[in-house]
């Protein structure tokens, strides 16, 4: 029997949001303003990543079996779009709000490490993968497709574009 997970956003309604598998609730998200963008099962655990509102700021978060861990200090908006699990460690990619329209592409891990990848006017990290102990992140910087390998940026295009997935 295949296992199917569904996640999403549940705004301005009491009761939170749940990830369901085969019609059975397996993890419940407590806030009424959570946005869960990615879910996966690994090593018998259910991982979910996204953000929730804490002190009126979107705060990047990781849920493991329904228990939330904030990935930032809530001083600025932080967002998670993608996640992978490798070697029992979760890796999340997203961005950090800055002054004006500045966005900083970032990666977090379940050990609490935050790595800023690029501080251009507009930098986003959309997808993350781990292979052979290397962390790969796909995204865009100033509307140009890029990939980061272990934090080092590699430009993929000089035209307006975006790298949305790395596997």
JSON list of N, CA, C and O in Angstrom, two decimals, residues 125-155:
[
{"chain": "A", "resi": 125, "resn": "UNK", "atom": "N", "xyz": [16.80, 30.40, -2.48]},
{"chain": "A", "resi": 125, "resn": "UNK", "atom": "CA", "xyz": [17.21, 29.01, -2.54]},
{"chain": "A", "resi": 125, "resn": "UNK", "atom": "C", "xyz": [15.94, 28.16, -2.56]},
{"chain": "A", "resi": 125, "resn": "UNK", "atom": "O", "xyz": [15.22, 28.10, -1.57]},
{"chain": "A", "resi": 126, "resn": "UNK", "atom": "N", "xyz": [15.67, 27.51, -3.69]},
{"chain": "A", "resi": 126, "resn": "UNK", "atom": "CA", "xyz": [14.41, 26.80, -3.88]},
{"chain": "A", "resi": 126, "resn": "UNK", "atom": "C", "xyz": [14.46, 25.31, -3.61]},
{"chain": "A", "resi": 126, "resn": "UNK", "atom": "O", "xyz": [13.43, 24.70, -3.35]},
{"chain": "A", "resi": 127, "resn": "UNK", "atom": "N", "xyz": [15.63, 24.70, -3.72]},
{"chain": "A", "resi": 127, "resn": "UNK", "atom": "CA", "xyz": [15.71, 23.24, -3.60]},
{"chain": "A", "resi": 127, "resn": "UNK", "atom": "C", "xyz": [17.07, 22.86, -3.04]},
{"chain": "A", "resi": 127, "resn": "UNK", "atom": "O", "xyz": [18.07, 23.53, -3.30]},
{"chain": "A", "resi": 128, "resn": "UNK", "atom": "N", "xyz": [17.11, 21.77, -2.28]},
{"chain": "A", "resi": 128, "resn": "UNK", "atom": "CA", "xyz": [18.36, 21.31, -1.67]},
{"chain": "A", "resi": 128, "resn": "UNK", "atom": "C", "xyz": [18.47, 19.80, -1.83]},
{"chain": "A", "resi": 128, "resn": "UNK", "atom": "O", "xyz": [17.46, 19.08, -1.77]},
{"chain": "A", "resi": 129, "resn": "UNK", "atom": "N", "xyz": [19.69, 19.32, -2.06]},
{"chain": "A", "resi": 129, "resn": "UNK", "atom": "CA", "xyz": [19.97, 17.89, -2.15]},
{"chain": "A", "resi": 129, "resn": "UNK", "atom": "C", "xyz": [21.35, 17.64, -1.55]},
{"chain": "A", "resi": 129, "resn": "UNK", "atom": "O", "xyz": [22.21, 18.53, -1.55]},
{"chain": "A", "resi": 130, "resn": "UNK", "atom": "N", "xyz": [21.56, 16.44, -1.04]},
{"chain": "A", "resi": 130, "resn": "UNK", "atom": "CA", "xyz": [22.86, 16.05, -0.50]},
{"chain": "A", "resi": 130, "resn": "UNK", "atom": "C", "xyz": [23.30, 14.79, -1.22]},
{"chain": "A", "resi": 130, "resn": "UNK", "atom": "O", "xyz": [22.53, 13.82, -1.33]},
{"chain": "A", "resi": 131, "resn": "UNK", "atom": "N", "xyz": [24.54, 14.79, -1.74]},
{"chain": "A", "resi": 131, "resn": "UNK", "atom": "CA", "xyz": [25.11, 13.63, -2.41]},
{"chain": "A", "resi": 131, "resn": "UNK", "atom": "C", "xyz": [26.60, 13.58, -2.11]},
{"chain": "A", "resi": 131, "resn": "UNK", "atom": "O", "xyz": [27.29, 14.60, -2.22]},
{"chain": "A", "resi": 132, "resn": "UNK", "atom": "N", "xyz": [27.09, 12.44, -1.70]},
{"chain": "A", "resi": 132, "resn": "UNK", "atom": "CA", "xyz": [28.51, 12.25, -1.40]},
{"chain": "A", "resi": 132, "resn": "UNK", "atom": "C", "xyz": [29.04, 13.31, -0.44]},
{"chain": "A", "resi": 132, "resn": "UNK", "atom": "O", "xyz": [30.11, 13.87, -0.64]},
{"chain": "A", "resi": 133, "resn": "UNK", "atom": "N", "xyz": [28.27, 13.61, 0.60]},
{"chain": "A", "resi": 133, "resn": "UNK", "atom": "CA", "xyz": [28.62, 14.62, 1.62]},
{"chain": "A", "resi": 133, "resn": "UNK", "atom": "C", "xyz": [28.72, 16.04, 1.09]},
{"chain": "A", "resi": 133, "resn": "UNK", "atom": "O", "xyz": [29.28, 16.91, 1.75]},
{"chain": "A", "resi": 134, "resn": "UNK", "atom": "N", "xyz": [28.20, 16.30, -0.11]},
{"chain": "A", "resi": 134, "resn": "UNK", "atom": "CA", "xyz": [28.14, 17.64, -0.68]},
{"chain": "A", "resi": 134, "resn": "UNK", "atom": "C", "xyz": [26.70, 18.14, -0.63]},
{"chain": "A", "resi": 134, "resn": "UNK", "atom": "O", "xyz": [25.78, 17.38, -0.92]},
{"chain": "A", "resi": 135, "resn": "UNK", "atom": "N", "xyz": [26.53, 19.42, -0.26]},
{"chain": "A", "resi": 135, "resn": "UNK", "atom": "CA", "xyz": [25.20, 20.02, -0.21]},
{"chain": "A", "resi": 135, "resn": "UNK", "atom": "C", "xyz": [25.03, 20.89, -1.45]},
{"chain": "A", "resi": 135, "resn": "UNK", "atom": "O", "xyz": [25.80, 21.83, -1.68]},
{"chain": "A", "resi": 136, "resn": "UNK", "atom": "N", "xyz": [24.02, 20.56, -2.26]},
{"chain": "A", "resi": 136, "resn": "UNK", "atom": "CA", "xyz": [23.70, 21.29, -3.49]},
{"chain": "A", "resi": 136, "resn": "UNK", "atom": "C", "xyz": [22.40, 22.05, -3.29]},
{"chain": "A", "resi": 136, "resn": "UNK", "atom": "O", "xyz": [21.43, 21.51, -2.75]},
{"chain": "A", "resi": 137, "resn": "UNK", "atom": "N", "xyz": [22.38, 23.30, -3.73]},
{"chain": "A", "resi": 137, "resn": "UNK", "atom": "CA", "xyz": [21.19, 24.13, -3.61]},
{"chain": "A", "resi": 137, "resn": "UNK", "atom": "C", "xyz": [20.92, 24.80, -4.95]},
{"chain": "A", "resi": 137, "resn": "UNK", "atom": "O", "xyz": [21.84, 25.39, -5.54]},
{"chain": "A", "resi": 138, "resn": "UNK", "atom": "N", "xyz": [19.69, 24.71, -5.42]},
{"chain": "A", "resi": 138, "resn": "UNK", "atom": "CA", "xyz": [19.29, 25.37, -6.66]},
{"chain": "A", "resi": 138, "resn": "UNK", "atom": "C", "xyz": [18.49, 26.62, -6.32]},
{"chain": "A", "resi": 138, "resn": "UNK", "atom": "O", "xyz": [17.74, 26.64, -5.34]},
{"chain": "A", "resi": 139, "resn": "UNK", "atom": "N", "xyz": [18.67, 27.66, -7.13]},
{"chain": "A", "resi": 139, "resn": "UNK", "atom": "CA", "xyz": [17.93, 28.89, -6.87]},
{"chain": "A", "resi": 139, "resn": "UNK", "atom": "C", "xyz": [18.17, 29.94, -7.92]},
{"chain": "A", "resi": 139, "resn": "UNK", "atom": "O", "xyz": [18.47, 29.64, -9.07]},
{"chain": "A", "resi": 140, "resn": "UNK", "atom": "N", "xyz": [18.08, 31.19, -7.48]},
{"chain": "A", "resi": 140, "resn": "UNK", "atom": "CA", "xyz": [18.35, 32.30, -8.39]},
{"chain": "A", "resi": 140, "resn": "UNK", "atom": "C", "xyz": [18.94, 33.46, -7.61]},
{"chain": "A", "resi": 140, "resn": "UNK", "atom": "O", "xyz": [18.68, 33.63, -6.42]},
{"chain": "A", "resi": 141, "resn": "UNK", "atom": "N", "xyz": [19.75, 34.24, -8.31]},
{"chain": "A", "resi": 141, "resn": "UNK", "atom": "CA", "xyz": [20.33, 35.47, -7.77]},
{"chain": "A", "resi": 141, "resn": "UNK", "atom": "C", "xyz": [20.09, 36.55, -8.81]},
{"chain": "A", "resi": 141, "resn": "UNK", "atom": "O", "xyz": [20.52, 36.42, -9.96]},
{"chain": "A", "resi": 142, "resn": "UNK", "atom": "N", "xyz": [19.39, 37.60, -8.39]},
{"chain": "A", "resi": 142, "resn": "UNK", "atom": "CA", "xyz": [19.06, 38.70, -9.29]},
{"chain": "A", "resi": 142, "resn": "UNK", "atom": "C", "xyz": [18.48, 38.19, -10.61]},
{"chain": "A", "resi": 142, "resn": "UNK", "atom": "O", "xyz": [18.91, 38.59, -11.69]},
{"chain": "A", "resi": 143, "resn": "UNK", "atom": "N", "xyz": [17.52, 37.25, -10.49]},
{"chain": "A", "resi": 143, "resn": "UNK", "atom": "CA", "xyz": [16.79, 36.67, -11.62]},
{"chain": "A", "resi": 143, "resn": "UNK", "atom": "C", "xyz": [17.66, 35.90, -12.60]},
{"chain": "A", "resi": 143, "resn": "UNK", "atom": "O", "xyz": [17.35, 35.81, -13.78]},
{"chain": "A", "resi": 144, "resn": "UNK", "atom": "N", "xyz": [18.73, 35.29, -12.11]},
{"chain": "A", "resi": 144, "resn": "UNK", "atom": "CA", "xyz": [19.60, 34.43, -12.91]},
{"chain": "A", "resi": 144, "resn": "UNK", "atom": "C", "xyz": [19.74, 33.09, -12.19]},
{"chain": "A", "resi": 144, "resn": "UNK", "atom": "O", "xyz": [19.99, 33.04, -10.98]},
{"chain": "A", "resi": 145, "resn": "UNK", "atom": "N", "xyz": [19.59, 32.00, -12.92]},
{"chain": "A", "resi": 145, "resn": "UNK", "atom": "CA", "xyz": [19.68, 30.65, -12.34]},
{"chain": "A", "resi": 145, "resn": "UNK", "atom": "C", "xyz": [21.08, 30.37, -11.80]},
{"chain": "A", "resi": 145, "resn": "UNK", "atom": "O", "xyz": [22.09, 30.68, -12.46]},
{"chain": "A", "resi": 146, "resn": "UNK", "atom": "N", "xyz": [21.12, 29.82, -10.60]},
{"chain": "A", "resi": 146, "resn": "UNK", "atom": "CA", "xyz": [22.40, 29.45, -9.98]},
{"chain": "A", "resi": 146, "resn": "UNK", "atom": "C", "xyz": [22.24, 28.11, -9.26]},
{"chain": "A", "resi": 146, "resn": "UNK", "atom": "O", "xyz": [21.14, 27.66, -8.97]},
{"chain": "A", "resi": 147, "resn": "UNK", "atom": "N", "xyz": [23.38, 27.50, -8.98]},
{"chain": "A", "resi": 147, "resn": "UNK", "atom": "CA", "xyz": [23.45, 26.35, -8.10]},
{"chain": "A", "resi": 147, "resn": "UNK", "atom": "C", "xyz": [24.62, 26.59, -7.16]},
{"chain": "A", "resi": 147, "resn": "UNK", "atom": "O", "xyz": [25.65, 27.12, -7.58]},
{"chain": "A", "resi": 148, "resn": "UNK", "atom": "N", "xyz": [24.43, 26.28, -5.90]},
{"chain": "A", "resi": 148, "resn": "UNK", "atom": "CA", "xyz": [25.51, 26.36, -4.93]},
{"chain": "A", "resi": 148, "resn": "UNK", "atom": "C", "xyz": [25.95, 24.95, -4.58]},
{"chain": "A", "resi": 148, "resn": "UNK", "atom": "O", "xyz": [25.11, 24.07, -4.38]},
{"chain": "A", "resi": 149, "resn": "UNK", "atom": "N", "xyz": [27.23, 24.73, -4.52]},
{"chain": "A", "resi": 149, "resn": "UNK", "atom": "CA", "xyz": [27.79, 23.46, -4.05]},
{"chain": "A", "resi": 149, "resn": "UNK", "atom": "C", "xyz": [28.61, 23.79, -2.81]},
{"chain": "A", "resi": 149, "resn": "UNK", "atom": "O", "xyz": [29.59, 24.53, -2.89]},
{"chain": "A", "resi": 150, "resn": "UNK", "atom": "N", "xyz": [28.17, 23.29, -1.68]},
{"chain": "A", "resi": 150, "resn": "UNK", "atom": "CA", "xyz": [28.83, 23.55, -0.39]},
{"chain": "A", "resi": 150, "resn": "UNK", "atom": "C", "xyz": [29.05, 25.05, -0.16]},
{"chain": "A", "resi": 150, "resn": "UNK", "atom": "O", "xyz": [30.07, 25.46, 0.34]},
{"chain": "A", "resi": 151, "resn": "UNK", "atom": "N", "xyz": [28.06, 25.85, -0.57]},
{"chain": "A", "resi": 151, "resn": "UNK", "atom": "CA", "xyz": [28.10, 27.28, -0.32]},
{"chain": "A", "resi": 151, "resn": "UNK", "atom": "C", "xyz": [28.75, 28.11, -1.41]},
{"chain": "A", "resi": 151, "resn": "UNK", "atom": "O", "xyz": [28.69, 29.34, -1.36]},
{"chain": "A", "resi": 152, "resn": "UNK", "atom": "N", "xyz": [29.38, 27.49, -2.39]},
{"chain": "A", "resi": 152, "resn": "UNK", "atom": "CA", "xyz": [30.03, 28.22, -3.49]},
{"chain": "A", "resi": 152, "resn": "UNK", "atom": "C", "xyz": [29.06, 28.31, -4.66]},
{"chain": "A", "resi": 152, "resn": "UNK", "atom": "O", "xyz": [28.56, 27.30, -5.15]},
{"chain": "A", "resi": 153, "resn": "UNK", "atom": "N", "xyz": [28.82, 29.54, -5.11]},
{"chain": "A", "resi": 153, "resn": "UNK", "atom": "CA", "xyz": [27.86, 29.78, -6.19]},
{"chain": "A", "resi": 153, "resn": "UNK", "atom": "C", "xyz": [28.47, 29.48, -7.56]},
{"chain": "A", "resi": 153, "resn": "UNK", "atom": "O", "xyz": [29.60, 29.85, -7.85]},
{"chain": "A", "resi": 154, "resn": "UNK", "atom": "N", "xyz": [27.64, 28.85, -8.40]},
{"chain": "A", "resi": 154, "resn": "UNK", "atom": "CA", "xyz": [27.97, 28.59, -9.80]},
{"chain": "A", "resi": 154, "resn": "UNK", "atom": "C", "xyz": [26.81, 29.13, -10.64]},
{"chain": "A", "resi": 154, "resn": "UNK", "atom": "O", "xyz": [25.68, 28.67, -10.50]},
{"chain": "A", "resi": 155, "resn": "UNK", "atom": "N", "xyz": [27.08, 30.11, -11.49]},
{"chain": "A", "resi": 155, "resn": "UNK", "atom": "CA", "xyz": [26.05, 30.69, -12.34]},
{"chain": "A", "resi": 155, "resn": "UNK", "atom": "C", "xyz": [25.71, 29.73, -13.46]},
{"chain": "A", "resi": 155, "resn": "UNK", "atom": "O", "xyz": [26.60, 29.18, -14.11]}
]
